[in-house]
Short mmCIF file of C-alpha atoms and ligand atoms in Angstrom, two decimals:
data_model
loop_
_atom_site.label_atom_id
_atom_site.label_comp_id
_atom_site.label_asym_id
_atom_site.label_seq_id
_atom_site.Cartn_x
_atom_site.Cartn_y
_atom_site.Cartn_z
CA UNK A 1 10.45 -29.97 28.77
CA UNK A 2 12.20 -26.80 29.77
CA UNK A 3 10.50 -23.35 30.05
CA UNK A 4 11.74 -21.05 27.28
CA UNK A 5 12.52 -17.41 27.64
CA UNK A 6 10.50 -15.22 25.32
CA UNK A 7 10.89 -11.51 24.29
CA UNK A 8 8.01 -9.73 22.60
CA UNK A 9 9.03 -6.95 20.22
CA UNK A 10 5.90 -4.90 19.49
CA UNK A 11 2.99 -5.35 21.86
CA UNK A 12 0.31 -4.70 19.22
CA UNK A 13 -2.50 -7.05 18.22
CA UNK A 14 -0.10 -9.91 17.40
CA UNK A 15 2.47 -9.30 20.11
CA UNK A 16 -0.33 -9.41 22.72
CA UNK A 17 -1.20 -12.97 21.63
CA UNK A 18 2.38 -14.13 22.30
CA UNK A 19 2.55 -12.30 25.60
CA UNK A 20 -0.80 -13.69 26.72
CA UNK A 21 0.21 -17.18 25.70
CA UNK A 22 3.31 -16.88 28.04
CA UNK A 23 1.07 -15.40 30.83
CA UNK A 24 -1.41 -18.38 30.44
CA UNK A 25 1.30 -21.05 30.15
CA UNK A 26 4.23 -19.85 32.32
CA UNK A 27 5.61 -23.36 32.37
CA UNK A 28 6.14 -23.11 28.65
CA UNK A 29 7.31 -19.58 28.12
CA UNK A 30 8.71 -17.02 30.52
CA UNK A 31 8.05 -13.51 29.16
CA UNK A 32 11.27 -11.84 30.17
CA UNK A 33 11.06 -8.60 28.12
CA UNK A 34 8.71 -6.46 26.03
CA UNK A 35 9.96 -3.86 23.57
CA UNK A 36 7.28 -1.29 22.78
CA UNK A 37 7.39 2.38 22.05
CA UNK A 38 3.73 3.43 22.02
CA UNK A 39 3.08 5.06 25.37
CA UNK A 40 -0.34 3.51 25.83
CA UNK A 41 0.95 0.09 25.07
CA UNK A 42 4.07 0.70 27.27
CA UNK A 43 1.56 1.27 30.02
CA UNK A 44 -0.31 -1.89 29.20
CA UNK A 45 2.93 -3.81 29.09
CA UNK A 46 3.81 -2.52 32.60
CA UNK A 47 0.34 -3.11 34.04
CA UNK A 48 -0.47 -6.48 32.63
CA UNK A 49 2.81 -8.34 32.35
CA UNK A 50 5.61 -9.23 34.58
CA UNK A 51 8.43 -8.48 32.22
CA UNK A 52 11.14 -5.92 31.81
CA UNK A 53 9.87 -3.17 29.43
CA UNK A 54 12.08 -1.35 26.90
CA UNK A 55 10.94 1.53 24.74
CA UNK A 56 13.99 1.33 22.44
CA UNK A 57 15.23 -1.97 21.16
CA UNK A 58 18.77 -0.68 21.21
CA UNK A 59 18.59 -0.47 25.04
CA UNK A 60 17.32 -4.02 25.14
CA UNK A 61 20.23 -5.14 22.90
CA UNK A 62 22.71 -3.25 25.17
CA UNK A 63 21.68 -5.32 28.17
CA UNK A 64 22.50 -8.60 26.34
CA UNK A 65 19.63 -10.49 28.13
CA UNK A 66 19.73 -14.24 27.30
CA UNK A 67 16.53 -15.36 25.57
CA UNK A 68 15.46 -18.42 23.58
CA UNK A 69 13.31 -16.54 21.11
CA UNK A 70 12.34 -12.98 20.18
CA UNK A 71 8.90 -12.60 18.57
CA UNK A 72 9.21 -9.64 16.18
CA UNK A 73 5.66 -8.40 15.90
CA UNK A 74 6.22 -4.87 14.58
CA UNK A 75 4.79 -3.70 11.29
CA UNK A 76 5.90 -5.13 8.01
CA UNK A 77 8.07 -2.23 6.92
CA UNK A 78 10.09 -2.47 10.11
CA UNK A 79 10.83 -6.15 9.93
CA UNK A 80 14.12 -5.85 8.07
CA UNK A 81 15.66 -3.47 10.62
CA UNK A 82 14.21 -5.24 13.65
CA UNK A 83 14.81 -8.83 12.53
CA UNK A 84 18.35 -8.28 11.36
CA UNK A 85 19.30 -6.31 14.52
CA UNK A 86 18.03 -9.15 16.68
CA UNK A 87 19.73 -11.87 14.69
CA UNK A 88 23.01 -9.94 14.65
CA UNK A 89 22.80 -9.87 18.38
CA UNK A 90 22.44 -13.68 18.46
CA UNK A 91 18.65 -14.14 18.99
CA UNK A 92 16.51 -16.66 17.25
CA UNK A 93 13.19 -15.33 15.92
CA UNK A 94 9.54 -15.89 15.63
CA UNK A 95 9.00 -13.31 12.86
CA UNK A 96 5.52 -12.13 11.91
CA UNK A 97 4.44 -12.58 8.27
CA UNK A 98 5.18 -11.17 5.84
CA UNK A 99 8.85 -11.60 6.25
CA UNK A 100 9.03 -8.06 4.75
CA UNK A 101 6.92 -6.17 2.27
CA UNK A 102 9.32 -6.27 -0.71
CA UNK A 103 11.46 -9.05 -2.18
CA UNK A 104 14.75 -7.25 -1.52
CA UNK A 105 14.11 -6.92 2.24
CA UNK A 106 12.85 -10.58 2.40
CA UNK A 107 16.13 -11.78 0.82
CA UNK A 108 18.17 -9.42 3.16
CA UNK A 109 16.55 -11.11 6.21
CA UNK A 110 17.04 -14.54 4.68
CA UNK A 111 20.66 -13.82 3.95
CA UNK A 112 21.17 -12.41 7.54
CA UNK A 113 19.72 -15.62 8.95
CA UNK A 114 22.40 -17.57 7.07
CA UNK A 115 25.19 -15.09 7.96
CA UNK A 116 24.39 -15.08 11.69
CA UNK A 117 23.34 -18.71 11.69
CA UNK A 118 19.98 -17.92 13.34
CA UNK A 119 16.72 -19.94 13.39
CA UNK A 120 13.81 -17.94 12.07
CA UNK A 121 10.30 -19.30 12.34
CA UNK A 122 7.73 -17.40 10.26
CA UNK A 123 4.36 -16.92 11.82
CA UNK A 124 2.51 -18.92 9.24
CA UNK A 125 -0.25 -19.78 11.64
CA UNK A 126 -2.35 -21.76 9.19
CA UNK A 127 0.07 -24.63 9.29
CA UNK A 128 -0.66 -25.18 12.98
CA UNK A 129 -4.50 -25.05 12.89
CA UNK A 130 -6.11 -28.43 13.69
CA UNK A 131 -7.82 -28.10 10.25
CA UNK A 132 -4.69 -27.96 8.13
CA UNK A 133 -2.71 -30.29 10.44
CA UNK A 134 -5.44 -32.82 9.92
CA UNK A 135 -5.39 -32.35 6.16
CA UNK A 136 -1.60 -32.77 6.07
CA UNK A 137 -1.91 -35.94 8.17
CA UNK A 138 -4.51 -37.27 5.80
CA UNK A 139 -2.37 -36.50 2.75
CA UNK A 140 0.75 -38.07 4.38
CA UNK A 141 -1.33 -41.22 5.28
CA UNK A 142 -1.90 -41.90 1.57
CA UNK A 143 -5.71 -42.04 1.91
CA UNK A 144 -6.13 -39.68 -1.04
CA UNK A 145 -3.51 -41.42 -3.20
CA UNK A 146 -1.06 -39.13 -4.80
CA UNK A 147 -2.16 -35.46 -4.70
CA UNK A 148 -2.44 -34.02 -8.17
CA UNK A 149 -4.40 -30.83 -7.74
CA UNK A 150 -5.22 -28.38 -4.93
CA UNK A 151 -7.84 -25.70 -5.14
CA UNK A 152 -7.99 -23.19 -2.30
CA UNK A 153 -10.09 -20.06 -1.75
CA UNK A 154 -9.54 -17.18 0.65
CA UNK A 155 -12.77 -15.35 1.14
CA UNK A 156 -11.67 -12.08 2.79
CA UNK A 157 -15.12 -10.85 3.89
CA UNK A 158 -16.55 -7.56 2.59
CA UNK A 159 -16.19 -5.81 6.02
CA UNK A 160 -12.64 -7.07 6.51
CA UNK A 161 -11.66 -5.92 2.98
CA UNK A 162 -13.25 -2.53 3.80
CA UNK A 163 -11.33 -2.24 7.06
CA UNK A 164 -7.81 -3.67 6.24
CA UNK A 165 -7.44 -3.27 2.49
CA UNK A 166 -9.43 -0.20 1.61
CA UNK A 167 -9.19 1.98 4.74
CA UNK A 168 -6.48 0.36 6.77
CA UNK A 169 -2.72 -0.25 6.79
CA UNK A 170 -2.65 -2.65 3.88
CA UNK A 171 -4.69 -0.59 1.39
CA UNK A 172 -1.88 0.74 -0.70
CA UNK A 173 0.80 -1.33 -2.38
CA UNK A 174 3.45 1.44 -2.15
CA UNK A 175 2.91 1.97 1.54
CA UNK A 176 2.56 -1.71 2.49
CA UNK A 177 2.66 -4.63 0.02
CA UNK A 178 0.57 -6.31 -2.71
CA UNK A 179 -2.54 -8.16 -1.48
CA UNK A 180 -1.16 -11.51 -2.63
CA UNK A 181 1.65 -11.02 -0.09
CA UNK A 182 -0.11 -9.25 2.74
CA UNK A 183 -3.17 -11.50 2.83
CA UNK A 184 -2.22 -14.61 0.84
CA UNK A 185 1.39 -15.52 1.73
CA UNK A 186 -0.20 -17.82 4.31
CA UNK A 187 -2.16 -19.54 1.54
CA UNK A 188 0.92 -19.79 -0.77
CA UNK A 189 2.75 -21.42 2.21
CA UNK A 190 -0.05 -23.79 3.03
CA UNK A 191 -0.50 -24.92 -0.54
CA UNK A 192 3.22 -25.55 -0.95
CA UNK A 193 3.17 -27.37 2.42
CA UNK A 194 0.34 -29.64 1.50
CA UNK A 195 1.70 -30.25 -2.05
CA UNK A 196 5.05 -31.23 -0.46
CA UNK A 197 6.92 -30.01 -3.57
CA UNK A 198 8.55 -26.85 -4.66
CA UNK A 199 6.48 -24.47 -6.83
CA UNK A 200 8.27 -23.76 -10.06
CA UNK A 201 5.99 -21.37 -11.87
CA UNK A 202 3.01 -19.06 -11.18
CA UNK A 203 0.50 -17.14 -13.31
CA UNK A 204 -1.93 -14.70 -11.79
CA UNK A 205 -4.79 -12.43 -12.81
CA UNK A 206 -6.61 -9.92 -10.68
CA UNK A 207 -7.72 -6.37 -10.36
CA UNK A 208 -9.25 -3.63 -8.18
CA UNK A 209 -12.62 -3.96 -9.81
CA UNK A 210 -15.19 -2.48 -7.42
CA UNK A 211 -13.76 -0.23 -4.77
CA UNK A 212 -13.07 2.80 -6.87
CA UNK A 213 -14.70 6.12 -7.75
CA UNK A 214 -16.52 4.55 -10.73
CA UNK A 215 -18.70 2.56 -8.32
CA UNK A 216 -19.42 5.35 -5.77
CA UNK A 217 -23.17 5.72 -5.39
CA UNK A 218 -24.44 9.03 -6.62
CA UNK A 219 -24.37 11.59 -3.84
CA UNK A 220 -21.84 9.61 -1.73
CA UNK A 221 -19.66 11.96 0.36
CA UNK A 222 -16.01 11.52 1.16
CA UNK A 223 -16.64 10.65 4.82
CA UNK A 224 -19.31 8.12 5.82
CA UNK A 225 -20.39 10.24 8.86
CA UNK A 226 -21.72 12.92 6.39
CA UNK A 227 -23.09 10.50 3.84
CA UNK A 228 -26.80 10.40 3.06
CA UNK A 229 -26.50 6.73 1.85
CA UNK A 230 -27.58 5.25 5.14
CA UNK A 231 -28.13 1.71 3.84
CA UNK A 232 -24.61 1.26 2.28
CA UNK A 233 -23.23 -1.97 3.75
CA UNK A 234 -19.74 -0.44 3.67
CA UNK A 235 -20.76 2.52 5.83
CA UNK A 236 -18.03 2.81 8.47
CA UNK A 237 -20.45 3.49 11.27
CA UNK A 238 -22.41 0.30 10.44
CA UNK A 239 -19.20 -1.86 10.18
CA UNK A 240 -17.44 -0.57 13.27
CA UNK A 241 -20.56 -0.93 15.45
CA UNK A 242 -21.39 -4.39 14.28
CA UNK A 243 -20.36 -7.51 16.21
CA UNK A 244 -17.98 -8.60 13.41
CA UNK A 245 -16.42 -5.16 12.80
CA UNK A 246 -16.15 -3.73 16.27
CA UNK A 247 -12.82 -5.40 17.13
CA UNK A 248 -11.25 -3.52 14.21
CA UNK A 249 -12.02 -0.18 15.95
CA UNK A 250 -8.79 -0.84 17.98
CA UNK A 251 -7.00 0.56 14.90
CA UNK A 252 -8.37 4.11 15.54
CA UNK A 253 -9.14 4.16 19.29
CA UNK A 254 -7.58 2.84 22.39
CA UNK A 255 -10.60 3.88 24.44
CA UNK A 256 -13.19 1.37 25.71
CA UNK A 257 -15.13 0.25 22.64
CA UNK A 258 -18.55 1.76 23.61
CA UNK A 259 -20.81 2.99 20.76
CA UNK A 260 -20.14 6.60 21.79
CA UNK A 261 -16.31 6.25 21.88
CA UNK A 262 -16.22 4.34 18.63
CA UNK A 263 -18.44 6.86 16.79
CA UNK A 264 -16.57 9.92 18.19
CA UNK A 265 -13.05 8.56 17.37
CA UNK A 266 -14.14 7.32 13.93
CA UNK A 267 -15.60 10.64 12.72
CA UNK A 268 -13.26 12.26 10.22
CA UNK A 269 -10.57 9.66 10.53
CA UNK A 270 -9.06 7.54 7.80
CA UNK A 271 -11.48 4.74 8.81
CA UNK A 272 -14.51 6.98 8.17
CA UNK A 273 -13.67 7.40 4.48
CA UNK A 274 -15.90 6.16 1.78
CA UNK A 275 -14.77 2.75 0.39
CA UNK A 276 -15.24 4.09 -3.14
CA UNK A 277 -13.25 7.25 -2.73
CA UNK A 278 -10.02 6.22 -0.86
CA UNK A 279 -6.41 5.96 -1.85
CA UNK A 280 -6.49 2.13 -1.87
CA UNK A 281 -4.92 0.39 -4.84
CA UNK A 282 -4.60 -3.25 -3.76
CA UNK A 283 -6.78 -5.78 -5.68
CA UNK A 284 -10.14 -6.94 -4.56
CA UNK A 285 -9.96 -10.24 -6.44
CA UNK A 286 -7.08 -12.33 -7.71
CA UNK A 287 -6.61 -15.84 -9.02
CA UNK A 288 -3.17 -17.50 -8.88
CA UNK A 289 -2.33 -20.71 -10.79
CA UNK A 290 0.71 -22.66 -9.65
CA UNK A 291 2.76 -25.46 -11.23
CA UNK A 292 4.87 -27.70 -9.02
CA UNK A 293 8.08 -29.52 -9.59
CA UNK A 294 6.52 -32.76 -10.87
CA UNK A 295 3.87 -31.09 -12.95
CA UNK A 296 1.07 -31.04 -10.29
CA UNK A 297 -0.98 -27.96 -10.12
CA UNK A 298 -2.87 -25.69 -7.71
CA UNK A 299 -5.19 -22.71 -7.97
CA UNK A 300 -5.89 -20.08 -5.39
CA UNK A 301 -8.67 -17.49 -5.43
CA UNK A 302 -8.69 -14.38 -3.26
CA UNK A 303 -11.92 -12.47 -3.20
CA UNK A 304 -13.19 -9.56 -1.13
CA UNK A 305 -16.80 -10.56 -2.01
CA UNK A 306 -17.95 -12.84 0.76
CA UNK A 307 -20.34 -12.37 3.67
CA UNK A 308 -17.91 -13.85 6.21
CA UNK A 309 -14.15 -14.44 6.45
CA UNK A 310 -13.41 -18.08 5.55
CA UNK A 311 -11.09 -20.34 3.68
CA UNK A 312 -12.12 -23.45 1.68
CA UNK A 313 -10.01 -26.16 0.25
CA UNK A 314 -10.22 -29.10 -2.13
CA UNK A 315 -7.37 -31.59 -2.45
CA UNK A 316 -7.74 -33.99 -5.40
CA UNK A 317 -5.73 -37.22 -5.14
CA UNK A 318 -5.64 -40.26 -7.32
CA UNK A 319 -7.83 -42.27 -4.90
CA UNK A 320 -10.11 -39.67 -3.29
CA UNK A 321 -10.88 -35.98 -2.98
CA UNK A 322 -10.82 -34.07 0.23
CA UNK A 323 -13.24 -31.11 0.67
CA UNK A 324 -13.11 -28.72 3.65
CA UNK A 325 -13.94 -25.34 5.11
CA UNK A 326 -11.45 -24.14 7.78
CA UNK A 327 -13.73 -21.97 9.88
CA UNK A 328 -16.39 -24.68 10.00
CA UNK A 329 -13.83 -27.28 10.91
CA UNK A 330 -15.47 -29.30 8.26
CA UNK A 331 -13.49 -31.97 6.41
CA UNK A 332 -14.76 -34.90 4.39
CA UNK A 333 -12.99 -37.39 2.23
CA UNK A 334 -14.89 -38.61 -0.79
CA UNK A 335 -13.43 -41.94 -1.81
CA UNK A 336 -13.76 -42.81 -5.58
CA UNK A 337 -16.26 -45.71 -5.82
CA UNK A 338 -16.57 -45.66 -2.04
CA UNK A 339 -18.03 -43.95 1.01
CA UNK A 340 -17.74 -40.38 2.22
CA UNK A 341 -15.79 -40.12 5.46
CA UNK A 342 -16.49 -37.17 7.72
CA UNK A 343 -13.59 -36.08 9.86
CA UNK A 344 -13.92 -34.40 13.28
CA UNK A 345 -11.66 -31.42 13.84
CA UNK A 346 -11.53 -30.28 17.43
CA UNK A 347 -10.19 -26.83 18.35
CA UNK A 348 -11.77 -26.59 21.80
CA UNK A 349 -8.36 -26.65 23.51
CA UNK A 350 -7.21 -23.43 21.82
CA UNK A 351 -7.85 -20.88 24.53
CA UNK A 352 -5.38 -18.20 23.47
CA UNK A 353 -5.28 -16.34 20.11
CA UNK A 354 -7.31 -16.88 17.00
CA UNK A 355 -6.87 -18.20 13.51
CA UNK A 356 -8.96 -21.27 14.08
CA UNK A 357 -6.59 -22.43 16.80
CA UNK A 358 -3.50 -21.63 14.78
CA UNK A 359 -1.96 -19.12 17.25
CA UNK A 360 -2.37 -21.53 20.16
CA UNK A 361 -1.02 -24.58 18.41
CA UNK A 362 1.79 -22.62 16.83
CA UNK A 363 3.06 -21.48 20.26
CA UNK A 364 2.89 -25.11 21.49
CA UNK A 365 4.81 -26.26 18.42
CA UNK A 366 7.51 -23.64 18.91
CA UNK A 367 7.78 -24.63 22.52
CA UNK A 368 8.49 -28.23 21.38
CA UNK A 369 10.84 -27.12 18.66
CA UNK A 370 12.95 -24.99 21.06
CA UNK A 371 13.15 -28.09 23.28
CA UNK A 372 14.55 -30.11 20.38
CA UNK A 373 11.40 -32.13 19.94
CA UNK A 374 9.81 -32.84 16.53
CA UNK A 375 7.08 -30.27 16.16
CA UNK A 376 4.53 -30.74 13.27
CA UNK A 377 4.32 -27.66 11.02
CA UNK A 378 7.48 -25.95 12.11
CA UNK A 379 9.77 -24.96 9.25
CA UNK A 380 12.40 -22.31 9.04
CA UNK A 381 13.10 -19.38 6.71
CA UNK A 382 14.65 -21.56 4.04
CA UNK A 383 11.16 -22.99 3.39
CA UNK A 384 9.01 -20.09 4.41
CA UNK A 385 10.76 -17.85 1.88
CA UNK A 386 9.27 -19.91 -0.92
CA UNK A 387 5.69 -18.69 -0.13
CA UNK A 388 7.00 -15.08 -0.49
CA UNK A 389 8.74 -15.88 -3.75
CA UNK A 390 5.45 -17.37 -4.94
CA UNK A 391 3.58 -14.20 -3.83
CA UNK A 392 5.96 -11.79 -5.47
CA UNK A 393 6.04 -14.03 -8.59
CA UNK A 394 2.20 -13.94 -8.63
CA UNK A 395 2.24 -10.13 -8.41
CA UNK A 396 4.74 -9.82 -11.21
CA UNK A 397 2.64 -12.16 -13.39
CA UNK A 398 -0.59 -10.24 -12.58
CA UNK A 399 1.09 -7.00 -13.63
CA UNK A 400 2.17 -8.61 -16.85
CA UNK A 401 -1.39 -9.83 -17.65
CA UNK A 402 -0.85 -13.38 -16.37
CA UNK A 403 2.51 -14.11 -18.01
CA UNK A 404 4.02 -17.12 -16.11
CA UNK A 405 6.75 -16.24 -13.68
CA UNK A 406 9.43 -18.82 -12.85
CA UNK A 407 10.08 -19.28 -9.12
CA UNK A 408 13.79 -19.50 -8.30
CA UNK A 409 15.18 -19.53 -4.84
CA UNK A 410 18.78 -18.85 -5.72
N1 NAD B 1 0.35 -14.05 11.43
C1 NAD B 1 -0.79 -13.46 11.05
O1 NAD B 1 -1.72 -14.16 10.68
C2 NAD B 1 -0.84 -11.98 11.13
C3 NAD B 1 -2.15 -11.36 11.29
C4 NAD B 1 -2.14 -10.02 11.43
C5 NAD B 1 -0.95 -9.27 11.33
N2 NAD B 1 0.20 -9.91 11.11
C6 NAD B 1 1.51 -9.16 10.98
O2 NAD B 1 1.96 -8.98 12.39
C7 NAD B 1 2.71 -7.74 12.43
C8 NAD B 1 2.12 -6.92 13.53
O3 NAD B 1 0.77 -6.61 13.23
P1 NAD B 1 -0.19 -5.99 14.34
O4 NAD B 1 -1.54 -5.93 13.73
O5 NAD B 1 0.04 -6.59 15.65
O6 NAD B 1 0.31 -4.51 14.35
P2 NAD B 1 0.28 -3.43 15.49
O7 NAD B 1 0.48 -2.10 14.77
O8 NAD B 1 -1.06 -3.62 16.30
O9 NAD B 1 1.49 -3.77 16.44
C9 NAD B 1 2.77 -3.37 16.17
C10 NAD B 1 3.40 -2.79 17.53
O10 NAD B 1 4.75 -2.58 17.30
C11 NAD B 1 5.05 -1.41 18.02
N3 NAD B 1 6.26 -0.84 17.48
C12 NAD B 1 6.50 -0.41 16.24
N4 NAD B 1 7.77 0.02 16.04
C13 NAD B 1 8.38 -0.14 17.25
C14 NAD B 1 9.70 0.11 17.68
N5 NAD B 1 10.67 0.60 16.87
N6 NAD B 1 9.98 -0.18 18.95
C15 NAD B 1 9.06 -0.71 19.80
N7 NAD B 1 7.82 -0.98 19.40
C16 NAD B 1 7.45 -0.74 18.12
C17 NAD B 1 3.87 -0.51 17.85
O11 NAD B 1 3.75 0.56 18.73
C18 NAD B 1 2.72 -1.55 17.98
O12 NAD B 1 2.30 -1.65 19.29
C19 NAD B 1 2.62 -7.14 11.04
O13 NAD B 1 3.72 -7.57 10.31
C20 NAD B 1 1.40 -7.80 10.47
O14 NAD B 1 1.42 -7.87 9.02
C21 NAD B 1 0.27 -11.19 11.01
#
């Protein structure tokens, strides 16, 4: 297969994964350009990658450089402008999820993809994980019989909720998007993918129950660095110095992540704020119930209240049920009146990116797709948009106390 020319637009956390994939597998992708406007990241782009670097995407467009795919990995609110400008110039896209943070912009991008006849692959990484690919293969094999119900949970992790959805960029609906979109559009996509049918209606309930002033411990101060509540598990200093939380400190410091640097840069920042006294308004728990075209059903629970970050899944068919936990690579099939089959899921090959192997296998699938080969998991915007319609529909339902919202693509 031929090497494909890749452009990375936004060399942040996500863009780096694509750039590093190309660096690791130069036979698959040639990283020809990076578009990045943050001076430190521009320096990183120049030091670490052998690609032409642009600080303004309009300069990149002016050069009309031929490329097979542009990975748009800027922030959600910029996707509309960046994605449409690239498509208008004739580039196909790997577009980070969410497509955009409101329905109007999602539809504008979708309509532009039709108008300019561009291929847009949404970065729904879960589809490509060995875990979900295996589940999909099992469903397609008929081992479970006909799938009737799916139950999935997304356990966000208390420290991840604190970082991303209370202190960080996705804490406030008006500034970013509802939790069900920002965090769970992956899950809506995977449920729809596994069910193999269009979702026709959603109902949803949820709330910001815990992370508000009502639950602030007595005497808690606005910034954790001044707070006398030393044993609070949400204390910013505890989270950002812990093994699990330290990688998140990249959101407030570009310095080496030593204890001294992390503590100094954290003090007085947005990320030092008390989780009970912030301007967050996204939910900390939400349940979404879905009905599919032929009357099948699914249920998804998002909760902040878990020790670790993990997703679990149950697929109930007419012959067997499948039970699994993504991060444990655990899958078993429980046959009715029969044995329990344990399935081995191997992610040892995935040496670039994260998401339980999803980033690595997604890049491999895109490489195949761009070469005209059948690539499991790859779908385009016409299908990916459904997960976003489900998410916006769920939010609308939640705000109306669970009233069902019909999902219509047209
Ligand atoms: N697929 C997933 O599972 C997943 C996971 C996390 C984040 N995301 C999404 O990926 C996207 C990027 O997230 P991130 O965490 O990498 O963000 P980030 O802020 O780390 O990276 C964005 C980068 O874009 C650059 N940028 C912004 N505007 C620019 C412009 N006009 N010109 C050039 N460069 C510009 C920024 O300087 C930054 O380096 C977001 O949409 C986010 O929601 C997806």
